Tab-separated table of C-alpha atoms in Angstrom:
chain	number	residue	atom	x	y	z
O	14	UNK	CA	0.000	0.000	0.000
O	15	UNK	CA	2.814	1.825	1.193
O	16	UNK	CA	4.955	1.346	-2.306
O	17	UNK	CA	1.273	2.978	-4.564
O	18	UNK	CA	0.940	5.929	-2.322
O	19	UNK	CA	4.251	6.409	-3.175
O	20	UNK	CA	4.012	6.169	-6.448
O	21	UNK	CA	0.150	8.371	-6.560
O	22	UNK	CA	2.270	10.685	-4.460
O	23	UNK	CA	5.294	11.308	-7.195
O	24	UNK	CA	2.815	11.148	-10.013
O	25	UNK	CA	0.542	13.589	-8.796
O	26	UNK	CA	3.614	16.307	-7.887
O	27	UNK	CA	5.014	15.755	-11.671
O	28	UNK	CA	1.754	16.706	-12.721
O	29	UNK	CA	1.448	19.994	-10.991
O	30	UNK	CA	5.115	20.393	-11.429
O	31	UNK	CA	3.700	20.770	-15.242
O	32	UNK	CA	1.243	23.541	-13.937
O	33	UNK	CA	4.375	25.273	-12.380
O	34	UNK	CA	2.335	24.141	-8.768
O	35	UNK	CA	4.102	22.288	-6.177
O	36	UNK	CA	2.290	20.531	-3.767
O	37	UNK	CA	2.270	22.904	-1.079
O	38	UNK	CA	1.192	25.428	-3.349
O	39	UNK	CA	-1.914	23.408	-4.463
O	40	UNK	CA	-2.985	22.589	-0.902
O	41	UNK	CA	-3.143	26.154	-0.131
O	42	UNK	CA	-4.774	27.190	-3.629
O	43	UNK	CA	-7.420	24.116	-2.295
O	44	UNK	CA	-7.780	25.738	0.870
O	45	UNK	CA	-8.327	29.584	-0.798
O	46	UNK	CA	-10.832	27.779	-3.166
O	47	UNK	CA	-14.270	28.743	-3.655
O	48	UNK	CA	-14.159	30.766	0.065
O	49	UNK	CA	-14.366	34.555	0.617
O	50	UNK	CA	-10.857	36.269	1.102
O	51	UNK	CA	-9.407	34.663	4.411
O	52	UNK	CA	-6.633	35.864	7.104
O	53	UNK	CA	-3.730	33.493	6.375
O	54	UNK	CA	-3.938	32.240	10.120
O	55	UNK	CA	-7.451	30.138	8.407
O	56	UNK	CA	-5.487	28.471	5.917
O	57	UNK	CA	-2.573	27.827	8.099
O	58	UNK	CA	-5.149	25.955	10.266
O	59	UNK	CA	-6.607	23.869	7.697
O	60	UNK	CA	-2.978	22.872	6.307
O	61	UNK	CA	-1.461	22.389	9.931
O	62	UNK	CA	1.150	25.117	8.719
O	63	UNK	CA	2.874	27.880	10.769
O	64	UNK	CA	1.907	31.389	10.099
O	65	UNK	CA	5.527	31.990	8.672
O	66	UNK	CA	5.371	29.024	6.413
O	67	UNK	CA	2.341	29.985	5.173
O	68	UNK	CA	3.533	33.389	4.663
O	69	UNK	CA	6.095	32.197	2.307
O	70	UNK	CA	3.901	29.690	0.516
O	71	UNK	CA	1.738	33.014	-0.042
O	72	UNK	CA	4.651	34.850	-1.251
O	73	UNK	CA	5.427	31.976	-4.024
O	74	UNK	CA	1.790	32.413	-5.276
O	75	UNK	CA	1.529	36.160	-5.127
O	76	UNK	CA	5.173	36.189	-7.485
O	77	UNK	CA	2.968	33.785	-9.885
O	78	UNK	CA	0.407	35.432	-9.915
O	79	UNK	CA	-1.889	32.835	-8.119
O	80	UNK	CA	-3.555	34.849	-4.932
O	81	UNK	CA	-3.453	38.552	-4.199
O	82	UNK	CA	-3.064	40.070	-0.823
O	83	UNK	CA	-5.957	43.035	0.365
O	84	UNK	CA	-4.983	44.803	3.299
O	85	UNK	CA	-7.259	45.137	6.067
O	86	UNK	CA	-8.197	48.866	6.628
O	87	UNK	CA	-9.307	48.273	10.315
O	88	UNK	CA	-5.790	46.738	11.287
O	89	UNK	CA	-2.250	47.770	9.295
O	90	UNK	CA	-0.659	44.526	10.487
O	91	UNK	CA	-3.688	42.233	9.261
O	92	UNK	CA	-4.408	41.042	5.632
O	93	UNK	CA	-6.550	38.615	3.774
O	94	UNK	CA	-5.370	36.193	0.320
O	95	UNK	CA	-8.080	35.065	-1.951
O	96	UNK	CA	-7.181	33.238	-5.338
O	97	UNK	CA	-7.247	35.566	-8.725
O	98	UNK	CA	-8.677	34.480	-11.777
O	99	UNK	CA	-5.212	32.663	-12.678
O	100	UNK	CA	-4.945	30.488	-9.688
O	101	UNK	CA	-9.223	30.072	-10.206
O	102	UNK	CA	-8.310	28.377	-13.480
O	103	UNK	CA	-5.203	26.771	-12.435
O	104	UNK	CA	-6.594	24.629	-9.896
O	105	UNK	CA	-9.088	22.567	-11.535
O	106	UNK	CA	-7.280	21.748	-14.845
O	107	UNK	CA	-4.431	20.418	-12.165
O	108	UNK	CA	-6.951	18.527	-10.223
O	109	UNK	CA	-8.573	17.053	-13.460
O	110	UNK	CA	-5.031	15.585	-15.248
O	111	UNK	CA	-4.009	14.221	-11.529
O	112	UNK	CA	-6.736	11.954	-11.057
O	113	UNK	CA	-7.986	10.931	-14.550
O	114	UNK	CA	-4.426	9.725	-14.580
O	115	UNK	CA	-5.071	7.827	-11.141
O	116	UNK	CA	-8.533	6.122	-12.335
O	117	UNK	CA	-6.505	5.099	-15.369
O	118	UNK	CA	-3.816	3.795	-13.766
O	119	UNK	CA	-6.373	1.885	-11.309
O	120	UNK	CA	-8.447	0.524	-14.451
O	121	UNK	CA	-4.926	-0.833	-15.817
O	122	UNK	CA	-4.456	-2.404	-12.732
O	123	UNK	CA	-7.148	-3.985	-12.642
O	124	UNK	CA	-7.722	-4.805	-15.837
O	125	UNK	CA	-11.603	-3.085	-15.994
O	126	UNK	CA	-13.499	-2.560	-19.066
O	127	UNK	CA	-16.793	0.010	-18.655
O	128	UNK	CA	-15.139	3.032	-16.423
O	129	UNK	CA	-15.539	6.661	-17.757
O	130	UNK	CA	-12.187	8.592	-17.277
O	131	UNK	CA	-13.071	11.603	-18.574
């Protein structure tokens, strides 16, 4: 079990390496997706991250263009990351080519006939 998690693992980070995503990167686009804009202390929750990991993640995305940063008027130390159209559209053309590759690679395995990939 170990050995194909592995291997789903690897497979799955070559794909968004294609997107110019890593991992991390797509975990915290996933946790920015389809929500309001958020404090980066909510997505640092949901990932079990640091607030200064997270920080950097963000900083990776904002240089791609993948999130932007709004200030909070109300406190000059506060600030809230939402996706922007670019990491919108990045995110489920990622998703999609990671696991119709994994339901292929499970019908191969196990030699099955009738499954819809697409």
């Amino acid at each position: 079990m170990r050995m194909v998690s592995n291997v789903v693992s690897k497979e799955f980070a070559r794909k968004l390496a294609r997107e110019d995503v890593t991992v991390a990167e797509w975990v915290m686009l996933r946790a920015l997706y389809g929500r309001d804009a958020l404090a980066p202390s909510m997505p640092a929750r949901q990932m079990g991250m640091t607030k200064g990991a997270v920080s950097k993640l963000a900083e990776r995305l904002l240089d791609k263009g993948l999130i932007a940063r709004t200030d909070n008027p109300e406190d000059k130390r506060g600030h809230s990351l939402s996706l922007t159209p670019a990491g919108i559209a990045k995110l489920p053309d990622a998703e999609h080519e990671a696991l119709k590759w994994l339901l292929q690679t499970l019908i191969d395995g196990h030699a099955l006939t009738a499954a819809p990939v697409d």
